mmCIF file of C-alpha atoms and ligand atoms in Angstrom:
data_model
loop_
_atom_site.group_PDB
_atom_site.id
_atom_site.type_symbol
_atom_site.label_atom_id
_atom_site.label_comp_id
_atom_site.label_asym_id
_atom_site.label_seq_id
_atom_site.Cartn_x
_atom_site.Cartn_y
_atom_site.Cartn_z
ATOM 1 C CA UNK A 26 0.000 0.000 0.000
ATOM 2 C CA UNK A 27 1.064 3.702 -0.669
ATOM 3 C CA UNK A 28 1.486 4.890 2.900
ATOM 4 C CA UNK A 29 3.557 8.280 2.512
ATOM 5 C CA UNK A 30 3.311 11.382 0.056
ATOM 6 C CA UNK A 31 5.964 13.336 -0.582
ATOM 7 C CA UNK A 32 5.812 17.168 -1.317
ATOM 8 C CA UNK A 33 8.960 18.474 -3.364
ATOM 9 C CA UNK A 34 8.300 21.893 -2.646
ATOM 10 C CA UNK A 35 12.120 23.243 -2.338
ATOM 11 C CA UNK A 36 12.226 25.422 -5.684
ATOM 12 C CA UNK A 37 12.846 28.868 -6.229
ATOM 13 C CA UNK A 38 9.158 29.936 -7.325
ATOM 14 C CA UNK A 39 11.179 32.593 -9.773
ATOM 15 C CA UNK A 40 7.747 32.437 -12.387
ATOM 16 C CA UNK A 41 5.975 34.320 -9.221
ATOM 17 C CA UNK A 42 8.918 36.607 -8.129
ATOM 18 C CA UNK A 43 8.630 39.345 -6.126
ATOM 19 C CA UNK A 44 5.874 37.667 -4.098
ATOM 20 C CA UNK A 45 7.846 34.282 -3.873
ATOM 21 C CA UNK A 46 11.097 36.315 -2.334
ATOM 22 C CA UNK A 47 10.419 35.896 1.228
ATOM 23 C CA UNK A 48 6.962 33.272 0.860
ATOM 24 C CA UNK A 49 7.432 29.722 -0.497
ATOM 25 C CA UNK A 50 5.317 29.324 -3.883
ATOM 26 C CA UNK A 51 3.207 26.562 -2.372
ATOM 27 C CA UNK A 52 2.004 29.078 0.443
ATOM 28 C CA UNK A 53 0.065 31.475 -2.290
ATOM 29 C CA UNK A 54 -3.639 31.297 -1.898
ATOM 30 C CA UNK A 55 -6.427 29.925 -4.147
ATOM 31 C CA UNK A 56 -9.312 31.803 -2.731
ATOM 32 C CA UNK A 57 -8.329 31.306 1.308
ATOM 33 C CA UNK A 58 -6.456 27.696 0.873
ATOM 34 C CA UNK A 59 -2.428 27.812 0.206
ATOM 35 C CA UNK A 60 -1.649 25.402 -2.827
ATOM 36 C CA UNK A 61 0.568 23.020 -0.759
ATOM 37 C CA UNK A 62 -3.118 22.349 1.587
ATOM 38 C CA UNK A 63 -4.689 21.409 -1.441
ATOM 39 C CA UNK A 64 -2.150 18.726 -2.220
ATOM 40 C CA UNK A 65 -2.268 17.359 1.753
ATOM 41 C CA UNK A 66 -6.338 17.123 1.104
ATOM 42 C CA UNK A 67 -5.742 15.353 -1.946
ATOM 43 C CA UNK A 68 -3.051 12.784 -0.422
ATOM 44 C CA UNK A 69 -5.694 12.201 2.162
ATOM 45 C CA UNK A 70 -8.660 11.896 -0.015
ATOM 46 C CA UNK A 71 -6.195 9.050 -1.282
ATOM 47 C CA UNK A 72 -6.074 7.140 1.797
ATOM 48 C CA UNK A 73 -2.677 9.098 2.732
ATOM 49 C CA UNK A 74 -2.148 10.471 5.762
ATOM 50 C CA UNK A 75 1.647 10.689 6.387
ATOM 51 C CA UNK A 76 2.873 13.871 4.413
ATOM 52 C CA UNK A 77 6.974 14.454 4.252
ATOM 53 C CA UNK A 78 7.966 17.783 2.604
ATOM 54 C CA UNK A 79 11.387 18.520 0.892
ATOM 55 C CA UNK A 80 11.542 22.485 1.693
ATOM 56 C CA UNK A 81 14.464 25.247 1.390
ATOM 57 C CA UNK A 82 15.668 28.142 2.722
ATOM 58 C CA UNK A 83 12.731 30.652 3.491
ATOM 59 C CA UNK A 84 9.862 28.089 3.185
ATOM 60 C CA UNK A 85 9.155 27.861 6.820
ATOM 61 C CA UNK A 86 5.808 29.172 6.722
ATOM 62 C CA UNK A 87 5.319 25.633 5.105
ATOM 63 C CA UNK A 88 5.968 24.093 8.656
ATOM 64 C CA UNK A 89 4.486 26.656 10.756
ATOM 65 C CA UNK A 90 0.796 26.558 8.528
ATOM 66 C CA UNK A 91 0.778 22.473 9.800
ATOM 67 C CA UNK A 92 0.944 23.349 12.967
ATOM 68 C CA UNK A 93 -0.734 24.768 15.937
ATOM 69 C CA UNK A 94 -0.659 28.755 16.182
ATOM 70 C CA UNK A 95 -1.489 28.821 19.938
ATOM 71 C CA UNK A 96 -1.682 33.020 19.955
ATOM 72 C CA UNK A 97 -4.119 32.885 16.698
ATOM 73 C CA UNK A 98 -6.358 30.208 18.125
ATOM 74 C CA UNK A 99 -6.910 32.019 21.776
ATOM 75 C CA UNK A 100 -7.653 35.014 20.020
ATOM 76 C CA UNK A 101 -10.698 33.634 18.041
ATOM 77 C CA UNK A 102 -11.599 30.851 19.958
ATOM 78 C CA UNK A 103 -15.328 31.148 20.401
ATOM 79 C CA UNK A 104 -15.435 34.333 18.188
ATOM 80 C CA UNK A 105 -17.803 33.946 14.974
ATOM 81 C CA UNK A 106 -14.318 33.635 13.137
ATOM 82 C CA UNK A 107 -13.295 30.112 14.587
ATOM 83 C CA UNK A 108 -14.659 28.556 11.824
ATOM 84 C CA UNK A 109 -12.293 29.485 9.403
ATOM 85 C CA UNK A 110 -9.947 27.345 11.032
ATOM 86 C CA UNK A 111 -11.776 24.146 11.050
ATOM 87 C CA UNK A 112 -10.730 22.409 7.984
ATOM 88 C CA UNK A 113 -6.919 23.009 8.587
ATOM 89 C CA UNK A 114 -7.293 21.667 11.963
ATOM 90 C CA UNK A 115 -8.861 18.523 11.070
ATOM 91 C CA UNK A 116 -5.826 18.238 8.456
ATOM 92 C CA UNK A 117 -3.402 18.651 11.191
ATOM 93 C CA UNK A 118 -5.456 15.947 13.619
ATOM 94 C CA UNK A 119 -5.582 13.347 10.698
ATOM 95 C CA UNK A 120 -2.196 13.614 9.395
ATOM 96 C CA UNK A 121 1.864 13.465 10.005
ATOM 97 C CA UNK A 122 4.064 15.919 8.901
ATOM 98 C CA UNK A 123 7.736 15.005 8.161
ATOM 99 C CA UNK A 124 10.564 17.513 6.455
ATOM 100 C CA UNK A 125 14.003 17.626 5.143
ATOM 101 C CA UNK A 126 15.973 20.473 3.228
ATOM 102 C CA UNK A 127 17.064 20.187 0.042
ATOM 103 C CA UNK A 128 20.554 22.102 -0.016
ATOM 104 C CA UNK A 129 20.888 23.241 -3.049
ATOM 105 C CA UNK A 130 18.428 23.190 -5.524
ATOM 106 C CA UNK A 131 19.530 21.166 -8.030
ATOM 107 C CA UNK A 132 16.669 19.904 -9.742
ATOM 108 C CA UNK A 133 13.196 17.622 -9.432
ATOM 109 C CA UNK A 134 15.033 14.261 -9.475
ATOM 110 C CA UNK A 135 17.421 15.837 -6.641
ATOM 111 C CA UNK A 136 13.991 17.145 -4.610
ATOM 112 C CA UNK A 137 12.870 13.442 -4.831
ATOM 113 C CA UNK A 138 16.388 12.170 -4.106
ATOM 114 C CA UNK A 139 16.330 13.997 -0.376
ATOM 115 C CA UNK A 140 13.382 13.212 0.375
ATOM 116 C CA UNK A 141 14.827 9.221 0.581
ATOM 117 C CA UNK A 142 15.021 9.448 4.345
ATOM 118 C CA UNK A 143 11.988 10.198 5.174
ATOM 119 C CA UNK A 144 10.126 7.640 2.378
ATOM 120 C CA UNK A 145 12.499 4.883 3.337
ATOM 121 C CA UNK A 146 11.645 1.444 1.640
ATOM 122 C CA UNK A 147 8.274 1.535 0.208
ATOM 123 C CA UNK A 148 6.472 2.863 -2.886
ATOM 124 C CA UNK A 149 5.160 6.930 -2.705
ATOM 125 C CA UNK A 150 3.110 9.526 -4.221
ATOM 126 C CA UNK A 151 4.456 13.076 -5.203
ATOM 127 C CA UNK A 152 2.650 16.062 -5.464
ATOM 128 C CA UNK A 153 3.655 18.942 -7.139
ATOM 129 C CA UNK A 154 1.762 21.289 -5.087
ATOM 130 C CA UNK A 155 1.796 23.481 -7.504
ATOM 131 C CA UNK A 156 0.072 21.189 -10.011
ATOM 132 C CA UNK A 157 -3.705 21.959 -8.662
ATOM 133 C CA UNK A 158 -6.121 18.995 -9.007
ATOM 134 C CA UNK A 159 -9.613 18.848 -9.150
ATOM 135 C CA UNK A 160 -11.394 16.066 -9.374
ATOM 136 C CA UNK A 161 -14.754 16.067 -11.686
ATOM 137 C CA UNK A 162 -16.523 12.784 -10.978
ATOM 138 C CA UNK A 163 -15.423 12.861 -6.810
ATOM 139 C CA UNK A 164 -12.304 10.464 -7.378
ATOM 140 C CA UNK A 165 -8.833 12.835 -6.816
ATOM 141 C CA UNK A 166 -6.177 12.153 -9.268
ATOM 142 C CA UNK A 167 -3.924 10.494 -6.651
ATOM 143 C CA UNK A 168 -6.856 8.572 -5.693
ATOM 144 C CA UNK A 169 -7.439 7.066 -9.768
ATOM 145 C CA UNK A 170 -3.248 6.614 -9.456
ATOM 146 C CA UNK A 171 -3.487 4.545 -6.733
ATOM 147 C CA UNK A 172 -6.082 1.956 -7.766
ATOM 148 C CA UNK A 173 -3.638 1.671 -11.132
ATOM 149 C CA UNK A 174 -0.905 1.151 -8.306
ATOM 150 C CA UNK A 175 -2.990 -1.707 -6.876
ATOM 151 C CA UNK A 176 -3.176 -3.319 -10.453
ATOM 152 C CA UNK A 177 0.360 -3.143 -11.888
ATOM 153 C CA UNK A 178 2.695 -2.299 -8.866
ATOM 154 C CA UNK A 179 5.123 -0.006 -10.774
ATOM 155 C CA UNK A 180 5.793 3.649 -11.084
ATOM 156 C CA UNK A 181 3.383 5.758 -12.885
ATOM 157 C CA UNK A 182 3.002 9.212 -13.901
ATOM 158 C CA UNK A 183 0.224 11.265 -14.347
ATOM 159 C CA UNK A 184 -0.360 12.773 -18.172
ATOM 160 C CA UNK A 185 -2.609 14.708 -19.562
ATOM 161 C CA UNK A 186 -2.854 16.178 -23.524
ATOM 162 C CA UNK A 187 -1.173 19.272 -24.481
ATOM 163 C CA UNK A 188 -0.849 21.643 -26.989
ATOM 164 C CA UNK A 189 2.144 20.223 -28.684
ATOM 165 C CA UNK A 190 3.251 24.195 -28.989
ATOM 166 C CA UNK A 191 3.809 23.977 -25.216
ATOM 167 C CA UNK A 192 5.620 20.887 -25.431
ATOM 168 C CA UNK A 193 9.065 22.833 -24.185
ATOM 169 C CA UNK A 194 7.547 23.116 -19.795
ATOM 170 C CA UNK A 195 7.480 19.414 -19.460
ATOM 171 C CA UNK A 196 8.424 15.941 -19.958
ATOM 172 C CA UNK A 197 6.528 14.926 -22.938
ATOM 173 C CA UNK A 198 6.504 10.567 -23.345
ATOM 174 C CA UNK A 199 6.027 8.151 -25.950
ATOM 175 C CA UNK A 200 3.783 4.710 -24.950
ATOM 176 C CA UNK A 201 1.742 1.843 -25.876
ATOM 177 C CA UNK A 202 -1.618 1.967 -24.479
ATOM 178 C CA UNK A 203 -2.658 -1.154 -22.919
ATOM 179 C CA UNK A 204 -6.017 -0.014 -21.395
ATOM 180 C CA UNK A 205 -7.855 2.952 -21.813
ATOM 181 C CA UNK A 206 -5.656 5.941 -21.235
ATOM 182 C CA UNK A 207 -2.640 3.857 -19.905
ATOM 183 C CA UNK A 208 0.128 3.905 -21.462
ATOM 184 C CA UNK A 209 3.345 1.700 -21.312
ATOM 185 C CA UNK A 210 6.631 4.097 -21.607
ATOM 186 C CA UNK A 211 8.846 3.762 -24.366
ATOM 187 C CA UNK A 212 10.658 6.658 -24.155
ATOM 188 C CA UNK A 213 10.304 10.227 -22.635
ATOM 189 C CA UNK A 214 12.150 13.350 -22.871
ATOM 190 C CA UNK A 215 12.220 16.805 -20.926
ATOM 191 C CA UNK A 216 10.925 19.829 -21.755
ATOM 192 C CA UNK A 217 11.401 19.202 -26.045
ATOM 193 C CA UNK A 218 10.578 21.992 -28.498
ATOM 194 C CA UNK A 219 7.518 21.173 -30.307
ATOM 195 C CA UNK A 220 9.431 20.386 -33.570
ATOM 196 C CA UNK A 221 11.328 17.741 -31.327
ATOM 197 C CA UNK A 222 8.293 16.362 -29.262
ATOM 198 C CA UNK A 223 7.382 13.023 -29.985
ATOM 199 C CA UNK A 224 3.544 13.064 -28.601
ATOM 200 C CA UNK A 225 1.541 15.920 -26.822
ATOM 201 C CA UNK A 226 1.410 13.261 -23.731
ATOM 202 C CA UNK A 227 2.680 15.594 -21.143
ATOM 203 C CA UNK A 228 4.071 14.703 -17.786
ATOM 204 C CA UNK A 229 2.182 16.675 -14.904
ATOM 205 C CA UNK A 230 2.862 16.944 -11.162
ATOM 206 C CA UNK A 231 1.279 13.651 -9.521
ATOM 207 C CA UNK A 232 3.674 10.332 -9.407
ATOM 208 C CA UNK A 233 3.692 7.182 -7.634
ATOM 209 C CA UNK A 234 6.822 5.955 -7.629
ATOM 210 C CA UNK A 235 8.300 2.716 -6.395
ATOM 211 C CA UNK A 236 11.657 3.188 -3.918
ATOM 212 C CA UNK A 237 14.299 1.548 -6.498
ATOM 213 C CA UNK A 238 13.927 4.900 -8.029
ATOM 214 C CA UNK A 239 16.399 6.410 -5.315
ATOM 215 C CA UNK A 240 19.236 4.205 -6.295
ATOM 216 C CA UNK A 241 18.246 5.064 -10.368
ATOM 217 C CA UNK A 242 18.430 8.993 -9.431
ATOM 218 C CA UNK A 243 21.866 8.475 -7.492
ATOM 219 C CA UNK A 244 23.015 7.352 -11.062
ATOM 220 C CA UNK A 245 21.249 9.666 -12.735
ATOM 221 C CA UNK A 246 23.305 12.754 -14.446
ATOM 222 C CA UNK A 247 22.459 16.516 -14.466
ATOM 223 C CA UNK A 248 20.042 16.534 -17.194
ATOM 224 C CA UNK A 249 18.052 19.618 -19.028
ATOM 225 C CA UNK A 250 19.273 22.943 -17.610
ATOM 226 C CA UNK A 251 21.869 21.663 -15.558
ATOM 227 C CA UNK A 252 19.536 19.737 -12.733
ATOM 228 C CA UNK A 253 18.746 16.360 -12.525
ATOM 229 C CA UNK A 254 15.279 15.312 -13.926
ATOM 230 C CA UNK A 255 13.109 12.906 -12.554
ATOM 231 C CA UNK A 256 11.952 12.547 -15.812
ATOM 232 C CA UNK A 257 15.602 11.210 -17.173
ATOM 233 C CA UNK A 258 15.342 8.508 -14.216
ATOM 234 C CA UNK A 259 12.147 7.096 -15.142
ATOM 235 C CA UNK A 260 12.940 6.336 -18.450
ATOM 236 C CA UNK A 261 15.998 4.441 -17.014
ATOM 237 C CA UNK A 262 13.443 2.537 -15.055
ATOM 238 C CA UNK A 263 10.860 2.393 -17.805
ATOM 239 C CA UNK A 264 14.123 0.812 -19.790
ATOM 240 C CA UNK A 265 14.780 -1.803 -16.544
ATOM 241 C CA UNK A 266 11.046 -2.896 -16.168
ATOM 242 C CA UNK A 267 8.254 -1.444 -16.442
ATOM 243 C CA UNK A 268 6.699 2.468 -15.797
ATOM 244 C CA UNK A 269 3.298 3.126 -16.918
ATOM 245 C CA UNK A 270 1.645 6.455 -18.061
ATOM 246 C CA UNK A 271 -1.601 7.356 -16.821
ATOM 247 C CA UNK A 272 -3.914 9.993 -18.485
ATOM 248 C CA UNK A 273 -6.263 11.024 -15.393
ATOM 249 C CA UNK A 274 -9.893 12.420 -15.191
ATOM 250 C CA UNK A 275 -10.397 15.667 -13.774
ATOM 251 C CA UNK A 276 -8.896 19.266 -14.374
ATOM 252 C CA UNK A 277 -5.316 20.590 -14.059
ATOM 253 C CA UNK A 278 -4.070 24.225 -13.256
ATOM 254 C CA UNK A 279 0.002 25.093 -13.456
ATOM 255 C CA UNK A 280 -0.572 27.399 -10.874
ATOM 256 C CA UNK A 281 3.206 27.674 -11.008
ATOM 257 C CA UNK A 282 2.700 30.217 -13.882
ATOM 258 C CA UNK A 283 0.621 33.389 -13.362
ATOM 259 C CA UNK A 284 -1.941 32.259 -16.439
ATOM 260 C CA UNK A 285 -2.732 29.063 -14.839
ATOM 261 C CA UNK A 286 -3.062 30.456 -11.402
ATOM 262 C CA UNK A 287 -5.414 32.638 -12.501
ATOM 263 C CA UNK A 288 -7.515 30.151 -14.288
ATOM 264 C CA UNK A 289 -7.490 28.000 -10.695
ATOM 265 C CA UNK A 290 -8.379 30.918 -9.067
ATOM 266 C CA UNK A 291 -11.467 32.011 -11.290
ATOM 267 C CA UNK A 292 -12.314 28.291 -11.500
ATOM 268 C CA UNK A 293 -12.714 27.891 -7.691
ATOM 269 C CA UNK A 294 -14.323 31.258 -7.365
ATOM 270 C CA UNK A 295 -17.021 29.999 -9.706
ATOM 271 C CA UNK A 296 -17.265 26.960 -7.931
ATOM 272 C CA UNK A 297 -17.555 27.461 -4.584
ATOM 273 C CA UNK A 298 -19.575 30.670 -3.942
HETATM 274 P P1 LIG B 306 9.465 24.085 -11.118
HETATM 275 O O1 LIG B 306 10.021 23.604 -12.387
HETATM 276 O O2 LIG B 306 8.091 24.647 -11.123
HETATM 277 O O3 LIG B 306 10.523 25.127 -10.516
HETATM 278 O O4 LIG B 306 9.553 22.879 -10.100
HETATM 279 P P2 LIG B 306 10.358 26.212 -9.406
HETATM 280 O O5 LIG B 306 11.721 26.608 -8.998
HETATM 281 O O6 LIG B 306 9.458 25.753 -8.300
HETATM 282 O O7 LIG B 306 9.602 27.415 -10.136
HETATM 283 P P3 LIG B 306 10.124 28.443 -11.266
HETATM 284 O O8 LIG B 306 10.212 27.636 -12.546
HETATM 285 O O9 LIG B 306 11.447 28.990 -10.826
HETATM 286 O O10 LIG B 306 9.048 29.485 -11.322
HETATM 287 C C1 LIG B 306 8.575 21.869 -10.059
HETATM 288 C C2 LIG B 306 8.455 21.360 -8.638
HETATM 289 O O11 LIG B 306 9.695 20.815 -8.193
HETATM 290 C C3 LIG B 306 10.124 21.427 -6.998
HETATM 291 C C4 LIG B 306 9.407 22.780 -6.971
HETATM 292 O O12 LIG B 306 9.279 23.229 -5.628
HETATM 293 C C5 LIG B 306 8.089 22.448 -7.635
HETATM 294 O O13 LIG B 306 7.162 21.874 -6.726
HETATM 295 N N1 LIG B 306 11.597 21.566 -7.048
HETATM 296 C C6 LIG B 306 12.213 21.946 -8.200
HETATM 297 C C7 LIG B 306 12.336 21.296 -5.917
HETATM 298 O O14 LIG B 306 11.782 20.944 -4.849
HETATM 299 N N2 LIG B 306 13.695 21.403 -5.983
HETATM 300 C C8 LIG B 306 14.346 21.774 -7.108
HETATM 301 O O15 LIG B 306 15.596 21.842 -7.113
HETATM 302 C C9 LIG B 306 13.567 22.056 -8.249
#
């Protein structure tokens, strides 16, 4: 069973600078909600409760929103406002936070990489926080991973289609479908220009990934840009057994560009008042 979920959430957040100077990314809002909550409520809507977070310099705010703020509570407690503290409460009763810093920030595969010591020896989720999820027909996207998880017992990845002319902000792969929207990996490759890409299957933020993957990204060389891509590592593992490809049901924002953050926010406006 998938028992932890971990939260690479150690990168620079440049796409959102100034605001992400002094505030970690995964702290901006959607409507009252930072991102990174979003992704706990999804882990735990997946049966998840024990959440480990790779973090950085300056993303302490990331610690101190899972955790009690014993000034803010006395201050409201039994004022019409206590409310609006009742769903990150129950979070905090119902789950386990864990962290660990990545040093330097030297790419996804890296983020994954330190967060070995806090996984250990089992298979995980990752959420890329800022990858926002919604789920249309009440199943989360970690939640559809999972019961593929159950099935094959590999790493998967979760891919959605693209607009091959935005091919060049993300691992784009190349399978043979074996079931409705699941793919087998042949090959993948990071971030291609849309001349180069071989599909419009595009790689987004949601993985479960089995714990031989540490020893593959220990191997692994700086990749694209200089950091060392997760992406690079599964197709070493897609070449050693088997990695599947997963095409989920529900809606996706990059809310780590201003466009799609936007959209999420408009989205959720819409949808909850
Ligand atoms: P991004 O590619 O979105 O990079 O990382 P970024 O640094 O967060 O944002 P920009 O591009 O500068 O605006 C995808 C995910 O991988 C994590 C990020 O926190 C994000 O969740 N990441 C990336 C790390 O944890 N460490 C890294 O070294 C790189």
């Amino acid at each position: 069973m998938i028992k932890k979920c971990l939260f690479p959430a150690a990168g620079y957040g440049t796409r959102f600078l100034p605001a992400t100077k002094a505030m970690p990314k995964e702290m901006l809002p959607i409507l009252t909600k930072p991102l990174i909550q979003y992704g706990v409520e999804e882990a735990l809507s997946a049966g998840i409760d024990t959440m480990a977070i790779v973090t950085g310099r300056g993303k302490r705010a990331i610690e101190d929103h899972f955790d009690i703020s014993y000034e803010l509570e006395h201050q409201i407690k039994d004022t019409s406002k206590e409310p609006y503290l009742n769903e990150i409460r129950d979070l905090i009763d119902k789950c386990t936070f864990s962290y660990t810093r990545q040093i330097e920030m030297k790419g996804l595969g890296h983020a994954i990489l330190s967060g070995e010591t806090l996984i250990g020896n089992n298979p995980f989720a990752v959420i890329l926080a800022d990858d926002l999820c919604d789920n249309i027909d009440g199943e989360s996207v970690l939640s559809q991973m999972i019961k593929v998880y159950q099935k094959y017992q590999c790493s998967i990845v979760a891919i959605e289609e693209i607009d091959k002319s935005n091919s060049d902000k993300y691992g784009i792969i190349v399978g043979n479908e074996i079931e409705d929207g699941l793919y087998i990996i042949k090959d993948m490759i990071e971030k291609p220009k849309p001349k180069d890409a071989p599909s419009n299957l595009a790689i987004i933020g949601r993985y479960i990934l089995t714990p031989d993957i540490f020893g593959i990204i220990k191997q692994t060389k700086a990749g694209r840009g200089g950091e060392i891509q997760i992406t690079d590592a599964l197709l070493t593992q897609a070449k050693k057994g088997i990695v599947l490809a997963y095409k989920f049901k529900g809606k996706r924002f990059d809310c780590g560009s201003v466009d799609g953050f936007v959209k999420a926010t408009n989205y959720f406006y819409k949808r909850e008042r």
